[in-house]
Amino acid sequence: MKTESYTVIGKSVPRVDMPDKAFGRTKYTNDVTIPGVLHAKLHTSTRAHAVIKSINLAKAWEVPGVRAILTGDAFPFPVGPMLADRPPLAVNKVRYCGEPIAVVVADNIHQAKKAATLIDVEYEDLPVVNSPAEAMKSNAQLIHENLSNYKVQVKGVYPTPNTNIANLTKIRKGNMQTGWEASDITIESRVSFTPADHAALETRCARVEILSNGRVMVYSSTQGPFYVRKLLSEFFHIDAGMISVQTPLVGGAFGGKGTVQLEFIAYLASRAVGGKMVKIENSREEDLIMSPVHIGLDASVKLGATKDGKLKAAEIKFLFDSGAYSDTGAGISKAAASDCTGPYAIENVHCDSYCVYTNHPYATSFRGFGHPELTFAVEKAMDKLAARLQVDPFELRLLNAIGPGDTTPTQVNLNASNIGDVSSCLTKIRNLIGWNPNKNVQTTRDGKIRTKGISCFWKTSSTPPNATAGAVLTFNTDGSINLNCAAVELGQGTKTVLGQILAEKLKMDTKDIHVTLEVNTQYDPHQWKTVASSTTMIAGRAVLAAAEDAIKQLKNVGSTVLKSSPEDLDIAKGRIFLKDSPEYGVKITDVAVGYKYPNGNTVGGLVVGNGSYNVRHLTPLDPETGFGKPGPQWGVGAQAVEVEYNPKDYTYKIVKAATVLDAGKVINPQAAIGQMRGGMYLGLSWATRESFTFDDKGIVLNPQLRTYDILRASETPEYLVDFVETPLVDGPYGARGMGEYGVIGMAGALANSLSAACAADLNQLPLTPELIWKLVEGKGDVQ
Amino acid sequence: MIQNMQAGQLISLAINDQVKEAYVRNSDTLLYTLREQFGLVGAKPGCNNGDCGSCTVLVDGIPINSCHILSVEAVGHKITTIEGLTDSTIQQAFIGNWAIQCGYCTPGYILNIYALIQTYPDADDAMINEWLESNICRCTGYQEIKEAVKNTLIARKINE
């Protein structure tokens, strides 16, 4: 570790966005009032699957102030990030409860709401597909009759015509027969859960205005301003340069703001009123089910191992419940296939990972992108295997931990850099949680049962092969630097971390770095999205490159001033100086905006540092074997949960939750701990109580925060966090990803802990006392 | 019917030690009026249903979901929003304890906790938890928020 030699990296530099947030001064997308802005409100479907027989707008038009009402025929073409399968407003039929059917544009929000409620839609119900297992049946009702006509937007998405399969990713590694023959013991495990939600506190919202020269101005709460621009450009045939997307700080996202939905509708609405600015904002109820949700899963895992516990074969089937449309569900099913085994070395792997249409609200990325979901399935299976083998679940994981020299399911060769250290994470989590196989189940004096459960996880970022970021540095006359970069601040602290990377490189104080918090596609360099725990790596490398560029320019001008060669110069603390005589130098202030000699002559212009970074060597996966490289590196970790279970009423309390992450390099420890705690919280909230409840007609019964339950302050455990630092050679100062990882293993660790406590196979989520009661009492499949 | 919905009146509200006038619809919530008429956007519309606490303001020192009170009902009461909270101890505690990530829940939490500290300076863990229950933070996992509250209470006692 070179920790000691860093001055800014590894320090808990206070987050730059905190003071304004604490004083209520931060302006989010919808915190501006604009005179003359028109308000849009949606009319959404009350049915999960139905033909739209008629839409009566007459009463809605009677409401004063209504300027436009749009229905599906305003743009009857499917859009979507990976497979274009979703019209912005329903055309001919609805496929989920909450689907937008019409949008009203009015002078004020009250008029728009009133008119939207007065729209009368006549439906003719169709059979409802209420689970991915139902959707896969050979005689299943088709949700998309014209699947074969849909345009594949991203290479590597494989829909199956005349089925409900939006994507199938296959993994074929090694030889399954060999694997089963080498196995003394096999176990099978099945888990399932229905969709849930991100429930970011700021609901999704957007404004669009079309200027008279055709320029499209978009203001959106999004994780991907450039992605919004890309999709608007592609689907509405607008030159990308004519679209400007602006995003201020975002009030939580968790993956739910990584796709494009309201922006399409706001654009169509603005176009319908002559380009005037139109604003659309989700109510909480709309945000929960009309906008995309957290994906559901039905997974089967079969593992084979020797009697010593060495894994030899894994056969895995994922049925992802992507709901009515595929959105990024196709990518999630691919990402889950890529990492389907969890962080274990297995030579023979067979995986079919399906993205399946149902009549549920449609899914998009959720923090972890398929990994919290697959990890629940795999970690449940690992504990089952440990029980069959009668070995310590910890030792089983340690024995099979993947590492350098092994290959991933998609046959990427792992080395000392591109994967973190699973074994070290496991060893540390053992100490952190106090794991002792002989004392993991303890009965308290009042008859409660205390147990511990562990899980292991890994994740690579399934970025597109051309995922990129850029950074631009400009200098102020006081020698301070402006850092412009299109990474979006979602609360994760990315702007602070990028500032630290720049400060370290230029050997400056972070107070002299001014990071622009807002993003504007018109003057920030392109960035793919702020997702996939990839920003520190991709944008961080862009910042380093921009710093190198600025240093080169500063040294060039400095060498003239100091009458030396640029190679003999160094930069630190706002000065350019001779390496061998640091007292002989010049201030950056005097150089960065042109050096002025005493007689007034000036040399050098403005120093503007530019840099960019693009992920390297990524490929789509082979459609038959999955062979390919999905991401640049694998972050790994281990987690544990301790619960206190009450066998009398099946309730439980989460006592402790622990994470050890191989961070590569922790750039900001306090921010990193916050990310891990917040990740654990989100994972535990999901695993303990979050899910949508559907009736047999596919209607969501709990589309509000009163009934969609979320873990609150009194119910949270003591959080324990530690890190391992195995440097990623390509990462800035060795850093790997961080943002998503805290979520990934929580459901698995909790389910393993509770399963030990109640001696039942808790194979569904959320783990409510009612579910535990049913499974303990053998009441069968409660779904 | 539609016309009745629009019926309104001119009201004066005492907000952050200032008297502010606005013509409001009878059905306008205090949250709507604060944000749309006065630009006091620190109160956030997280659910408009009283479930998340993001719109919390103080009405006569008591934390109230401003989505759950009509503007006309607020007449004659003393309203404090995050913009008017001049004692910045709790804000500094939030910053110092890293109790802020996306920041959307922060104003509501800070006003809620400010009221807790004013009302119950001896609050124990159970009471702190009970008060924190009314708000949702989706980012932090709550530990830093709890630490901010506890550290503020401790600091007050030391200063007394």
PDB file of C-alpha atoms in Angstrom, chain A residues 635-774:
ATOM      1  CA  GLY A 635     -15.361  -6.127  -7.851  1.00  0.00           C
ATOM      2  CA  VAL A 636     -15.880  -8.696  -5.087  1.00  0.00           C
ATOM      3  CA  GLY A 637     -16.903  -8.826  -1.470  1.00  0.00           C
ATOM      4  CA  ALA A 638     -18.467 -10.758   1.366  1.00  0.00           C
ATOM      5  CA  GLN A 639     -21.418  -9.891   3.561  1.00  0.00           C
ATOM      6  CA  ALA A 640     -23.032 -11.180   6.706  1.00  0.00           C
ATOM      7  CA  VAL A 641     -26.251 -10.639   8.609  1.00  0.00           C
ATOM      8  CA  GLU A 642     -27.104 -11.499  12.205  1.00  0.00           C
ATOM      9  CA  VAL A 643     -30.759 -11.807  13.151  1.00  0.00           C
ATOM     10  CA  GLU A 644     -32.763 -12.438  16.281  1.00  0.00           C
ATOM     11  CA  TYR A 645     -35.739 -14.581  15.372  1.00  0.00           C
ATOM     12  CA  ASN A 646     -38.784 -15.118  17.513  1.00  0.00           C
ATOM     13  CA  PRO A 647     -40.148 -18.625  16.835  1.00  0.00           C
ATOM     14  CA  LYS A 648     -43.397 -17.780  18.630  1.00  0.00           C
ATOM     15  CA  ASP A 649     -44.628 -15.231  16.119  1.00  0.00           C
ATOM     16  CA  TYR A 650     -42.139 -15.604  13.237  1.00  0.00           C
ATOM     17  CA  THR A 651     -40.944 -12.018  13.577  1.00  0.00           C
ATOM     18  CA  TYR A 652     -37.303 -11.096  13.602  1.00  0.00           C
ATOM     19  CA  LYS A 653     -34.967  -8.239  14.221  1.00  0.00           C
ATOM     20  CA  ILE A 654     -31.864  -7.587  12.146  1.00  0.00           C
ATOM     21  CA  VAL A 655     -29.114  -7.126  14.695  1.00  0.00           C
ATOM     22  CA  LYS A 656     -26.059  -6.633  12.512  1.00  0.00           C
ATOM     23  CA  ALA A 657     -25.249  -6.298   8.832  1.00  0.00           C
ATOM     24  CA  ALA A 658     -21.670  -6.411   7.628  1.00  0.00           C
ATOM     25  CA  THR A 659     -19.833  -5.823   4.371  1.00  0.00           C
ATOM     26  CA  VAL A 660     -16.239  -6.299   3.317  1.00  0.00           C
ATOM     27  CA  LEU A 661     -15.611  -4.955  -0.164  1.00  0.00           C
ATOM     28  CA  ASP A 662     -12.462  -5.136  -2.220  1.00  0.00           C
ATOM     29  CA  ALA A 663     -12.487  -1.498  -3.274  1.00  0.00           C
ATOM     30  CA  GLY A 664      -9.154  -1.588  -5.080  1.00  0.00           C
ATOM     31  CA  LYS A 665      -8.413   1.704  -3.398  1.00  0.00           C
ATOM     32  CA  VAL A 666     -10.730   3.620  -1.104  1.00  0.00           C
ATOM     33  CA  ILE A 667     -10.527   7.201  -2.325  1.00  0.00           C
ATOM     34  CA  ASN A 668     -12.823   8.738   0.315  1.00  0.00           C
ATOM     35  CA  PRO A 669     -13.292   6.447   3.341  1.00  0.00           C
ATOM     36  CA  GLN A 670     -16.292   8.187   4.905  1.00  0.00           C
ATOM     37  CA  ALA A 671     -18.104   8.399   1.581  1.00  0.00           C
ATOM     38  CA  ALA A 672     -17.260   4.746   0.938  1.00  0.00           C
ATOM     39  CA  ILE A 673     -18.619   3.648   4.308  1.00  0.00           C
ATOM     40  CA  GLY A 674     -21.780   5.635   3.572  1.00  0.00           C
ATOM     41  CA  GLN A 675     -22.159   3.859   0.246  1.00  0.00           C
ATOM     42  CA  MET A 676     -21.790   0.466   1.903  1.00  0.00           C
ATOM     43  CA  ARG A 677     -24.251   1.234   4.719  1.00  0.00           C
ATOM     44  CA  GLY A 678     -26.757   2.702   2.277  1.00  0.00           C
ATOM     45  CA  GLY A 679     -26.350  -0.304   0.007  1.00  0.00           C
ATOM     46  CA  MET A 680     -26.929  -2.710   2.881  1.00  0.00           C
ATOM     47  CA  TYR A 681     -30.001  -0.721   3.909  1.00  0.00           C
ATOM     48  CA  LEU A 682     -31.459  -0.843   0.401  1.00  0.00           C
ATOM     49  CA  GLY A 683     -30.763  -4.580   0.143  1.00  0.00           C
ATOM     50  CA  LEU A 684     -32.293  -5.279   3.548  1.00  0.00           C
ATOM     51  CA  SER A 685     -35.330  -3.125   2.904  1.00  0.00           C
ATOM     52  CA  TRP A 686     -35.927  -4.999  -0.349  1.00  0.00           C
ATOM     53  CA  ALA A 687     -35.325  -8.417   1.188  1.00  0.00           C
ATOM     54  CA  THR A 688     -37.436  -7.863   4.282  1.00  0.00           C
ATOM     55  CA  ARG A 689     -40.517  -6.149   2.907  1.00  0.00           C
ATOM     56  CA  GLU A 690     -40.392  -4.545  -0.512  1.00  0.00           C
ATOM     57  CA  SER A 691     -42.420  -6.007  -3.336  1.00  0.00           C
ATOM     58  CA  PHE A 692     -45.473  -5.249  -5.351  1.00  0.00           C
ATOM     59  CA  THR A 693     -48.526  -7.310  -4.563  1.00  0.00           C
ATOM     60  CA  PHE A 694     -50.585  -8.314  -7.581  1.00  0.00           C
ATOM     61  CA  ASP A 695     -54.116  -9.623  -7.651  1.00  0.00           C
ATOM     62  CA  ASP A 696     -55.019 -12.361 -10.106  1.00  0.00           C
ATOM     63  CA  LYS A 697     -55.780  -9.733 -12.741  1.00  0.00           C
ATOM     64  CA  GLY A 698     -52.265  -8.294 -12.477  1.00  0.00           C
ATOM     65  CA  ILE A 699     -53.428  -5.143 -10.678  1.00  0.00           C
ATOM     66  CA  VAL A 700     -50.875  -3.691  -8.275  1.00  0.00           C
ATOM     67  CA  LEU A 701     -52.486  -3.522  -4.839  1.00  0.00           C
ATOM     68  CA  ASN A 702     -49.869  -1.367  -3.111  1.00  0.00           C
ATOM     69  CA  PRO A 703     -48.853   1.500  -5.414  1.00  0.00           C
ATOM     70  CA  GLN A 704     -48.099   4.048  -2.680  1.00  0.00           C
ATOM     71  CA  LEU A 705     -45.599   4.425   0.153  1.00  0.00           C
ATOM     72  CA  ARG A 706     -48.372   3.841   2.695  1.00  0.00           C
ATOM     73  CA  THR A 707     -48.731   0.272   1.495  1.00  0.00           C
ATOM     74  CA  TYR A 708     -45.410  -0.288  -0.288  1.00  0.00           C
ATOM     75  CA  ASP A 709     -43.496  -0.725   2.933  1.00  0.00           C
ATOM     76  CA  ILE A 710     -39.945   0.545   3.342  1.00  0.00           C
ATOM     77  CA  LEU A 711     -37.467  -0.121   6.162  1.00  0.00           C
ATOM     78  CA  ARG A 712     -37.466   2.822   8.559  1.00  0.00           C
ATOM     79  CA  ALA A 713     -34.969   4.202  11.042  1.00  0.00           C
ATOM     80  CA  SER A 714     -35.847   2.105  14.080  1.00  0.00           C
ATOM     81  CA  GLU A 715     -35.604  -1.158  12.160  1.00  0.00           C
ATOM     82  CA  THR A 716     -32.085  -0.827  10.847  1.00  0.00           C
ATOM     83  CA  PRO A 717     -29.227  -2.895  12.213  1.00  0.00           C
ATOM     84  CA  GLU A 718     -25.784  -2.028  13.415  1.00  0.00           C
ATOM     85  CA  TYR A 719     -23.726  -1.717  10.239  1.00  0.00           C
ATOM     86  CA  LEU A 720     -20.173  -3.034  10.058  1.00  0.00           C
ATOM     87  CA  VAL A 721     -17.972  -2.075   7.113  1.00  0.00           C
ATOM     88  CA  ASP A 722     -14.429  -2.936   6.147  1.00  0.00           C
ATOM     89  CA  PHE A 723     -12.415  -2.901   2.954  1.00  0.00           C
ATOM     90  CA  VAL A 724      -9.732  -4.881   1.175  1.00  0.00           C
ATOM     91  CA  GLU A 725      -7.528  -3.013  -1.297  1.00  0.00           C
ATOM     92  CA  THR A 726      -6.334  -5.095  -4.231  1.00  0.00           C
ATOM     93  CA  PRO A 727      -5.404  -2.455  -6.788  1.00  0.00           C
ATOM     94  CA  LEU A 728      -6.978  -2.465 -10.229  1.00  0.00           C
ATOM     95  CA  VAL A 729      -4.063  -1.598 -12.491  1.00  0.00           C
ATOM     96  CA  ASP A 730      -6.312   0.409 -14.834  1.00  0.00           C
ATOM     97  CA  GLY A 731      -8.236   2.126 -12.044  1.00  0.00           C
ATOM     98  CA  PRO A 732      -7.464   5.655 -10.845  1.00  0.00           C
ATOM     99  CA  TYR A 733      -5.030   5.088  -7.959  1.00  0.00           C
ATOM    100  CA  GLY A 734      -6.089   1.437  -8.145  1.00  0.00           C
ATOM    101  CA  ALA A 735      -9.780   2.113  -7.405  1.00  0.00           C
ATOM    102  CA  ARG A 736     -12.502  -0.306  -8.469  1.00  0.00           C
ATOM    103  CA  GLY A 737     -16.247   0.317  -8.484  1.00  0.00           C
ATOM    104  CA  MET A 738     -18.184   0.860  -5.293  1.00  0.00           C
ATOM    105  CA  GLY A 739     -21.704   2.297  -5.583  1.00  0.00           C
ATOM    106  CA  GLU A 740     -23.790  -0.819  -6.089  1.00  0.00           C
ATOM    107  CA  TYR A 741     -21.882  -3.439  -4.180  1.00  0.00           C
ATOM    108  CA  GLY A 742     -23.341  -2.961  -0.697  1.00  0.00           C
ATOM    109  CA  VAL A 743     -26.745  -4.144  -1.918  1.00  0.00           C
ATOM    110  CA  ILE A 744     -25.718  -7.311  -3.669  1.00  0.00           C
ATOM    111  CA  GLY A 745     -25.327  -9.982  -0.992  1.00  0.00           C
ATOM    112  CA  MET A 746     -27.838  -8.733   1.562  1.00  0.00           C
ATOM    113  CA  ALA A 747     -30.854 -10.797   0.532  1.00  0.00           C
ATOM    114  CA  GLY A 748     -28.717 -13.941   0.411  1.00  0.00           C
ATOM    115  CA  ALA A 749     -27.077 -13.363   3.788  1.00  0.00           C
ATOM    116  CA  LEU A 750     -30.395 -12.484   5.432  1.00  0.00           C
ATOM    117  CA  ALA A 751     -32.175 -15.502   3.954  1.00  0.00           C
ATOM    118  CA  ASN A 752     -29.339 -17.793   5.001  1.00  0.00           C
ATOM    119  CA  SER A 753     -29.353 -16.413   8.515  1.00  0.00           C
ATOM    120  CA  LEU A 754     -33.138 -16.680   8.874  1.00  0.00           C
ATOM    121  CA  SER A 755     -33.249 -20.115   7.261  1.00  0.00           C
ATOM    122  CA  ALA A 756     -30.818 -21.300   9.933  1.00  0.00           C
ATOM    123  CA  ALA A 757     -32.980 -19.719  12.633  1.00  0.00           C
ATOM    124  CA  CYS A 758     -36.284 -21.202  11.569  1.00  0.00           C
ATOM    125  CA  ALA A 759     -34.924 -24.406  10.001  1.00  0.00           C
ATOM    126  CA  ALA A 760     -36.904 -23.876   6.800  1.00  0.00           C
ATOM    127  CA  ASP A 761     -35.820 -23.128   3.240  1.00  0.00           C
ATOM    128  CA  LEU A 762     -36.745 -19.463   2.894  1.00  0.00           C
ATOM    129  CA  ASN A 763     -36.632 -19.254  -0.860  1.00  0.00           C
ATOM    130  CA  GLN A 764     -38.811 -16.251  -1.558  1.00  0.00           C
ATOM    131  CA  LEU A 765     -38.669 -12.530  -1.004  1.00  0.00           C
ATOM    132  CA  PRO A 766     -39.618 -10.432   0.794  1.00  0.00           C
ATOM    133  CA  LEU A 767     -38.964 -12.328   4.011  1.00  0.00           C
ATOM    134  CA  THR A 768     -42.051 -11.234   5.909  1.00  0.00           C
ATOM    135  CA  PRO A 769     -43.170 -12.971   9.105  1.00  0.00           C
ATOM    136  CA  GLU A 770     -46.189 -14.201   7.149  1.00  0.00           C
ATOM    137  CA  LEU A 771     -43.982 -15.858   4.543  1.00  0.00           C
ATOM    138  CA  ILE A 772     -41.817 -17.447   7.241  1.00  0.00           C
ATOM    139  CA  TRP A 773     -44.924 -18.740   8.998  1.00  0.00           C
ATOM    140  CA  LYS A 774     -46.178 -20.293   5.793  1.00  0.00           C
TER     141      LYS A 774
END
